Amino acid sequence: MLEETVKAFYAKSLSEKFSIADMGCSSGPNALEAMSVIINTIFTQCKEKGQTSPEHLVFLNDLPGNDFNNVFKSLPQFYEKLKKQTDLEMETCFISGMPGTFYGRLFPSETLDFVHASCSVHWLSQVLEGIENNKGNIYISKTSPKNVFEAYLDQFQKDFSLFLCCRAKELKSKGQMILTLLGRSTSDPACNDCIQFWYLLAQSLLEISREGLIEEANVDSFNMPYYTPFSGEVVDIIGKEGSFEINNLNNIRLNWDPNDNDENQNYAFNKNTSGKNVACHVRAASESVLVSHFGEAIIDELFLRYSRNVGEHLSQEKTKYNFVVISMTKKS
């Protein structure tokens, strides 16, 4: 969807300067991957039509605590790869960091052509407090009372609406936005594809608490600042906020272990390996939040147990992630 959206959008704009913001890009090796796809797509389209590729202004956004230096250190390699693929010089692509929460304004009005966010907008702006009856859980579960789901949905509605409102002010008229959210495949807030990996993490925390490494009350008082929406909820919020028109919406299902896919013909399931692969991804996304509540001392032990629990689970059931991918245009 990303390449198709960029092609269709740039064919109409034909701007000499193209400004892009990647929201919540993080600092890992994939931080520049989406930007590479966007720039290559525009270059290829311009080349096919005999046009000059525009200058690209790229903003990489994440929270101020993110290690932007990791991204900046990778820029020489990125520019070298870009030149090999497109023959574009460094002077045609300008990349900078924009620290700050995307649940607020980050850019001047009507300065952006394109906004991209992958696997970031389902994170809430704050840890939910005041939920006192979600014992033994760190997210919505099959045993959670109704008020837990309502509190999560209410916070997501507020956060996502604010995100849309801020981006609408920063995008130019008819500007485009593509979001990929980890969501759920049904309207049931406790379906397995959105709660199971947090349930297994909660079980790992409870194992540690039974050994006295943390207090069980600490587990009961913690709620992961994260919400996996159903696509209908996403559409409803976009409609009520009113700034964007939906172009496309798709649901994509992928196995928990990224190595376990139909294209990997040499893949052979191993519960220990798969458990470690999934634990590595979940740790990368959640470690900072867990450390702030439980402390750093338990983290290695926690994810060692979590990898074992995930491996056992996957040996019995091949659970999938459900991603909601949505393309939007800012209304005039």
GROMACS .gro file of C-alpha atoms in nm:
model
  332
    1MET     CA    1   0.000   0.000   0.000
    2LEU     CA    2   0.287   0.240   0.076
    3GLU     CA    3   0.435   0.233  -0.275
    4GLU     CA    4   0.095   0.258  -0.446
    5THR     CA    5  -0.009   0.552  -0.227
    6VAL     CA    6   0.318   0.739  -0.288
    7LYS     CA    7   0.292   0.684  -0.665
    8ALA     CA    8  -0.066   0.808  -0.684
    9PHE     CA    9   0.001   1.105  -0.461
   10TYR     CA   10   0.321   1.226  -0.622
   11ALA     CA   11   0.175   1.194  -0.971
   12LYS     CA   12  -0.072   1.466  -0.870
   13SER     CA   13   0.164   1.691  -0.674
   14LEU     CA   14   0.483   1.692  -0.887
   15SER     CA   15   0.645   1.914  -0.625
   16GLU     CA   16   1.010   2.020  -0.648
   17LYS     CA   17   1.040   1.966  -0.273
   18PHE     CA   18   0.881   1.677  -0.088
   19SER     CA   19   0.861   1.679   0.292
   20ILE     CA   20   0.807   1.354   0.481
   21ALA     CA   21   0.765   1.277   0.852
   22ASP     CA   22   0.808   0.929   0.997
   23MET     CA   23   0.633   0.917   1.333
   24GLY     CA   24   0.776   0.694   1.604
   25CYS     CA   25   1.059   0.570   1.382
   26SER     CA   26   1.269   0.443   1.678
   27SER     CA   27   1.645   0.388   1.656
   28GLY     CA   28   1.681   0.035   1.522
   29PRO     CA   29   1.808  -0.083   1.184
   30ASN     CA   30   1.465  -0.040   1.025
   31ALA     CA   31   1.431   0.327   1.120
   32LEU     CA   32   1.504   0.444   0.765
   33GLU     CA   33   1.345   0.154   0.576
   34ALA     CA   34   1.013   0.325   0.502
   35MET     CA   35   1.186   0.646   0.396
   36SER     CA   36   1.400   0.444   0.155
   37VAL     CA   37   1.087   0.293   0.000
   38ILE     CA   38   0.922   0.634  -0.039
   39ILE     CA   39   1.227   0.803  -0.194
   40ASN     CA   40   1.295   0.512  -0.429
   41THR     CA   41   0.932   0.504  -0.540
   42ILE     CA   42   0.933   0.876  -0.625
   43PHE     CA   43   1.269   0.849  -0.804
   44THR     CA   44   1.151   0.554  -1.015
   45GLN     CA   45   0.831   0.734  -1.109
   46CYS     CA   46   1.017   1.051  -1.206
   47LYS     CA   47   1.270   0.854  -1.410
   48GLU     CA   48   0.996   0.673  -1.602
   49LYS     CA   49   0.836   1.007  -1.691
   50GLY     CA   50   1.163   1.186  -1.769
   51GLN     CA   51   1.120   1.423  -1.476
   52THR     CA   52   1.372   1.549  -1.221
   53SER     CA   53   1.339   1.386  -0.880
   54PRO     CA   54   1.249   1.638  -0.606
   55GLU     CA   55   1.455   1.731  -0.306
   56HIS     CA   56   1.345   1.530  -0.004
   57LEU     CA   57   1.316   1.673   0.344
   58VAL     CA   58   1.282   1.385   0.591
   59PHE     CA   59   1.194   1.421   0.959
   60LEU     CA   60   1.242   1.124   1.192
   61ASN     CA   61   1.024   1.161   1.498
   62ASP     CA   62   1.041   0.980   1.829
   63LEU     CA   63   1.030   1.061   2.199
   64PRO     CA   64   1.318   1.275   2.334
   65GLY     CA   65   1.463   0.973   2.515
   66ASN     CA   66   1.515   0.788   2.187
   67ASP     CA   67   1.878   0.744   2.084
   68PHE     CA   68   1.876   0.943   1.761
   69ASN     CA   69   2.255   0.905   1.739
   70ASN     CA   70   2.207   0.542   1.631
   71VAL     CA   71   2.003   0.664   1.335
   72PHE     CA   72   2.242   0.945   1.249
   73LYS     CA   73   2.541   0.709   1.255
   74SER     CA   74   2.368   0.497   0.992
   75LEU     CA   75   2.314   0.791   0.754
   76PRO     CA   76   2.641   0.755   0.556
   77GLN     CA   77   2.549   0.396   0.477
   78PHE     CA   78   2.193   0.503   0.392
   79TYR     CA   79   2.312   0.774   0.153
   80GLU     CA   80   2.557   0.534  -0.011
   81LYS     CA   81   2.282   0.277  -0.065
   82LEU     CA   82   2.049   0.546  -0.197
   83LYS     CA   83   2.307   0.664  -0.449
   84LYS     CA   84   2.363   0.308  -0.575
   85GLN     CA   85   1.991   0.252  -0.615
   86THR     CA   86   1.891   0.588  -0.760
   87ASP     CA   87   2.209   0.782  -0.841
   88LEU     CA   88   2.073   1.058  -0.618
   89GLU     CA   89   2.329   1.274  -0.441
   90MET     CA   90   2.325   1.345  -0.068
   91GLU     CA   91   2.232   1.705  -0.150
   92THR     CA   92   1.888   1.593  -0.268
   93CYS     CA   93   1.790   1.423   0.059
   94PHE     CA   94   1.802   1.603   0.394
   95ILE     CA   95   1.734   1.399   0.708
   96SER     CA   96   1.688   1.536   1.058
   97GLY     CA   97   1.549   1.425   1.393
   98MET     CA   98   1.235   1.572   1.548
   99PRO     CA   99   1.214   1.468   1.917
  100GLY     CA  100   0.876   1.496   2.083
  101THR     CA  101   0.549   1.313   2.137
  102PHE     CA  102   0.327   1.281   1.831
  103TYR     CA  103   0.029   1.336   2.062
  104GLY     CA  104   0.095   1.706   2.014
  105ARG     CA  105   0.216   1.949   1.748
  106LEU     CA  106   0.562   1.886   1.604
  107PHE     CA  107   0.575   2.092   1.283
  108PRO     CA  108   0.454   2.433   1.155
  109SER     CA  109   0.117   2.446   0.986
  110GLU     CA  110   0.089   2.299   0.635
  111THR     CA  111   0.454   2.203   0.596
  112LEU     CA  112   0.431   1.827   0.537
  113ASP     CA  113   0.343   1.643   0.217
  114PHE     CA  114   0.343   1.292   0.359
  115VAL     CA  115   0.321   1.130   0.704
  116HIS     CA  116   0.411   0.770   0.777
  117ALA     CA  117   0.380   0.580   1.105
  118SER     CA  118   0.439   0.208   1.147
  119CYS     CA  119   0.365   0.018   1.468
  120SER     CA  120   0.363   0.326   1.689
  121VAL     CA  121   0.016   0.482   1.707
  122HIS     CA  122  -0.129   0.189   1.903
  123TRP     CA  123   0.092   0.301   2.194
  124LEU     CA  124  -0.104   0.524   2.429
  125SER     CA  125   0.013   0.859   2.561
  126GLN     CA  126   0.014   0.739   2.922
  127VAL     CA  127   0.003   0.437   3.148
  128LEU     CA  128  -0.358   0.384   3.253
  129GLU     CA  129  -0.413   0.449   3.623
  130GLY     CA  130  -0.717   0.400   3.837
  131ILE     CA  131  -0.788   0.046   3.714
  132GLU     CA  132  -0.800  -0.150   4.038
  133ASN     CA  133  -0.984  -0.467   3.935
  134ASN     CA  134  -0.762  -0.613   3.662
  135LYS     CA  135  -0.579  -0.846   3.900
  136GLY     CA  136  -0.309  -1.066   3.749
  137ASN     CA  137  -0.326  -0.889   3.412
  138ILE     CA  138  -0.122  -0.616   3.246
  139TYR     CA  139  -0.366  -0.560   2.958
  140ILE     CA  140  -0.720  -0.654   2.858
  141SER     CA  141  -0.779  -1.025   2.912
  142LYS     CA  142  -1.065  -1.271   2.898
  143THR     CA  143  -1.108  -1.226   3.275
  144SER     CA  144  -1.096  -0.845   3.270
  145PRO     CA  145  -1.415  -0.665   3.376
  146LYS     CA  146  -1.594  -0.435   3.132
  147ASN     CA  147  -1.454  -0.115   3.282
  148VAL     CA  148  -1.100  -0.219   3.187
  149PHE     CA  149  -1.188  -0.239   2.820
  150GLU     CA  150  -1.383   0.087   2.842
  151ALA     CA  151  -1.086   0.267   2.999
  152TYR     CA  152  -0.851   0.146   2.725
  153LEU     CA  153  -1.090   0.235   2.443
  154ASP     CA  154  -1.156   0.579   2.592
  155GLN     CA  155  -0.783   0.657   2.613
  156PHE     CA  156  -0.722   0.534   2.258
  157GLN     CA  157  -1.008   0.746   2.124
  158LYS     CA  158  -0.864   1.055   2.291
  159ASP     CA  159  -0.507   0.986   2.179
  160PHE     CA  160  -0.584   0.887   1.821
  161SER     CA  161  -0.818   1.183   1.773
  162LEU     CA  162  -0.547   1.417   1.900
  163PHE     CA  163  -0.292   1.254   1.668
  164LEU     CA  164  -0.521   1.307   1.368
  165CYS     CA  165  -0.596   1.667   1.464
  166CYS     CA  166  -0.225   1.756   1.498
  167ARG     CA  167  -0.126   1.590   1.172
  168ALA     CA  168  -0.412   1.761   0.989
  169LYS     CA  169  -0.274   2.099   1.091
  170GLU     CA  170   0.079   2.005   0.981
  171LEU     CA  171  -0.007   1.848   0.646
  172LYS     CA  172  -0.063   2.051   0.334
  173SER     CA  173  -0.403   2.042   0.168
  174LYS     CA  174  -0.458   1.697   0.015
  175GLY     CA  175  -0.150   1.569   0.203
  176GLN     CA  176  -0.130   1.194   0.256
  177MET     CA  177  -0.087   0.975   0.562
  178ILE     CA  178  -0.031   0.601   0.596
  179LEU     CA  179  -0.059   0.435   0.936
  180THR     CA  180   0.010   0.076   1.035
  181LEU     CA  181  -0.133  -0.020   1.373
  182LEU     CA  182  -0.118  -0.348   1.555
  183GLY     CA  183  -0.488  -0.419   1.589
  184ARG     CA  184  -0.731  -0.703   1.624
  185SER     CA  185  -0.923  -0.903   1.367
  186THR     CA  186  -1.263  -0.901   1.539
  187SER     CA  187  -1.473  -0.665   1.749
  188ASP     CA  188  -1.406  -0.884   2.055
  189PRO     CA  189  -1.152  -0.689   2.269
  190ALA     CA  190  -1.029  -1.014   2.422
  191CYS     CA  191  -0.961  -1.211   2.102
  192ASN     CA  192  -0.636  -1.408   2.107
  193ASP     CA  193  -0.454  -1.222   1.832
  194CYS     CA  194  -0.432  -0.906   2.041
  195ILE     CA  195  -0.407  -1.020   2.402
  196GLN     CA  196  -0.214  -1.346   2.404
  197PHE     CA  197   0.142  -1.212   2.402
  198TRP     CA  198   0.061  -0.973   2.690
  199TYR     CA  199  -0.113  -1.254   2.878
  200LEU     CA  200   0.204  -1.463   2.851
  201LEU     CA  201   0.412  -1.168   2.970
  202ALA     CA  202   0.178  -1.125   3.267
  203GLN     CA  203   0.220  -1.493   3.349
  204SER     CA  204   0.597  -1.451   3.337
  205LEU     CA  205   0.574  -1.157   3.579
  206LEU     CA  206   0.356  -1.360   3.813
  207GLU     CA  207   0.612  -1.645   3.808
  208ILE     CA  208   0.878  -1.397   3.920
  209SER     CA  209   0.649  -1.255   4.187
  210ARG     CA  210   0.589  -1.602   4.333
  211GLU     CA  211   0.963  -1.629   4.383
  212GLY     CA  212   0.972  -1.299   4.565
  213LEU     CA  213   1.162  -1.101   4.302
  214ILE     CA  214   0.877  -0.850   4.274
  215GLU     CA  215   0.554  -0.791   4.461
  216GLU     CA  216   0.239  -0.935   4.306
  217ALA     CA  217   0.072  -0.603   4.385
  218ASN     CA  218   0.316  -0.440   4.139
  219VAL     CA  219   0.181  -0.664   3.865
  220ASP     CA  220  -0.179  -0.586   3.959
  221SER     CA  221  -0.114  -0.211   3.948
  222PHE     CA  222   0.054  -0.213   3.607
  223ASN     CA  223  -0.139  -0.166   3.282
  224MET     CA  224   0.046  -0.164   2.950
  225PRO     CA  225  -0.003   0.173   2.771
  226TYR     CA  226  -0.109   0.010   2.449
  227TYR     CA  227  -0.432  -0.060   2.264
  228THR     CA  228  -0.503  -0.287   1.968
  229PRO     CA  229  -0.807  -0.138   1.790
  230PHE     CA  230  -1.054  -0.314   1.567
  231SER     CA  231  -1.063  -0.160   1.219
  232GLY     CA  232  -1.420  -0.043   1.279
  233GLU     CA  233  -1.303   0.160   1.579
  234VAL     CA  234  -1.030   0.323   1.370
  235VAL     CA  235  -1.277   0.417   1.096
  236ASP     CA  236  -1.522   0.553   1.351
  237ILE     CA  237  -1.262   0.780   1.517
  238ILE     CA  238  -1.136   0.910   1.180
  239GLY     CA  239  -1.492   0.992   1.078
  240LYS     CA  240  -1.571   1.175   1.402
  241GLU     CA  241  -1.246   1.374   1.401
  242GLY     CA  242  -1.331   1.480   1.047
  243SER     CA  243  -0.998   1.596   0.900
  244PHE     CA  244  -0.923   1.299   0.675
  245GLU     CA  245  -1.080   1.094   0.400
  246ILE     CA  246  -1.001   0.723   0.400
  247ASN     CA  247  -0.856   0.590   0.074
  248ASN     CA  248  -0.779   0.229   0.165
  249LEU     CA  249  -0.790   0.007   0.472
  250ASN     CA  250  -0.647  -0.344   0.487
  251ASN     CA  251  -0.597  -0.604   0.757
  252ILE     CA  252  -0.274  -0.803   0.733
  253ARG     CA  253  -0.210  -1.113   0.942
  254LEU     CA  254   0.143  -1.229   1.017
  255ASN     CA  255   0.284  -1.501   1.240
  256TRP     CA  256   0.439  -1.396   1.570
  257ASP     CA  257   0.778  -1.529   1.468
  258PRO     CA  258   0.884  -1.323   1.164
  259ASN     CA  259   1.097  -1.614   1.039
  260ASP     CA  260   0.792  -1.837   1.025
  261ASN     CA  261   0.634  -1.730   0.696
  262ASP     CA  262   0.520  -1.895   0.375
  263GLU     CA  263   0.813  -1.752   0.177
  264ASN     CA  264   1.074  -1.908   0.405
  265GLN     CA  265   1.098  -2.254   0.251
  266ASN     CA  266   1.382  -2.359   0.481
  267TYR     CA  267   1.197  -2.279   0.802
  268ALA     CA  268   1.166  -2.557   1.058
  269PHE     CA  269   0.978  -2.482   1.380
  270ASN     CA  270   1.178  -2.487   1.702
  271LYS     CA  271   0.994  -2.368   2.009
  272ASN     CA  272   1.308  -2.237   2.178
  273THR     CA  273   1.417  -2.036   1.873
  274SER     CA  274   1.069  -1.904   1.800
  275GLY     CA  275   1.017  -1.811   2.164
  276LYS     CA  276   1.341  -1.613   2.166
  277ASN     CA  277   1.254  -1.438   1.837
  278VAL     CA  278   0.918  -1.319   1.968
  279ALA     CA  279   1.059  -1.224   2.308
  280CYS     CA  280   1.327  -1.014   2.140
  281HIS     CA  281   1.067  -0.811   1.948
  282VAL     CA  282   0.840  -0.764   2.249
  283ARG     CA  283   1.134  -0.665   2.467
  284ALA     CA  284   1.250  -0.403   2.218
  285ALA     CA  285   0.904  -0.247   2.220
  286SER     CA  286   0.819  -0.269   2.590
  287GLU     CA  287   1.140  -0.276   2.793
  288SER     CA  288   1.151   0.096   2.877
  289VAL     CA  289   0.792   0.089   3.006
  290LEU     CA  290   0.855  -0.223   3.213
  291VAL     CA  291   1.177  -0.086   3.360
  292SER     CA  292   1.005   0.234   3.471
  293HIS     CA  293   0.755   0.029   3.675
  294PHE     CA  294   0.937  -0.288   3.782
  295GLY     CA  295   1.301  -0.180   3.773
  296GLU     CA  296   1.585  -0.301   3.555
  297ALA     CA  297   1.705  -0.589   3.773
  298ILE     CA  298   1.434  -0.835   3.668
  299ILE     CA  299   1.429  -0.770   3.294
  300ASP     CA  300   1.671  -1.040   3.177
  301GLU     CA  301   1.502  -1.304   3.392
  302LEU     CA  302   1.158  -1.186   3.287
  303PHE     CA  303   1.225  -1.223   2.916
  304LEU     CA  304   1.405  -1.553   2.964
  305ARG     CA  305   1.086  -1.691   3.115
  306TYR     CA  306   0.874  -1.510   2.859
  307SER     CA  307   1.063  -1.671   2.569
  308ARG     CA  308   0.998  -2.013   2.723
  309ASN     CA  309   0.628  -1.941   2.772
  310VAL     CA  310   0.593  -1.810   2.417
  311GLY     CA  311   0.775  -2.114   2.277
  312GLU     CA  312   0.540  -2.350   2.461
  313HIS     CA  313   0.240  -2.154   2.338
  314LEU     CA  314   0.354  -2.159   1.974
  315SER     CA  315   0.419  -2.532   1.992
  316GLN     CA  316   0.046  -2.571   2.052
  317GLU     CA  317  -0.103  -2.282   1.857
  318LYS     CA  318   0.034  -2.067   1.574
  319THR     CA  319  -0.103  -1.728   1.679
  320LYS     CA  320  -0.091  -1.433   1.442
  321TYR     CA  321  -0.058  -1.058   1.472
  322ASN     CA  322  -0.326  -0.853   1.299
  323PHE     CA  323  -0.209  -0.524   1.145
  324VAL     CA  324  -0.450  -0.250   1.040
  325VAL     CA  325  -0.302  -0.053   0.749
  326ILE     CA  326  -0.484   0.264   0.651
  327SER     CA  327  -0.422   0.528   0.386
  328MET     CA  328  -0.579   0.874   0.425
  329THR     CA  329  -0.592   1.210   0.250
  330LYS     CA  330  -0.629   1.538   0.434
  331LYS     CA  331  -0.951   1.709   0.332
  332SER     CA  332  -0.931   2.050   0.165
   0.00000   0.00000   0.00000
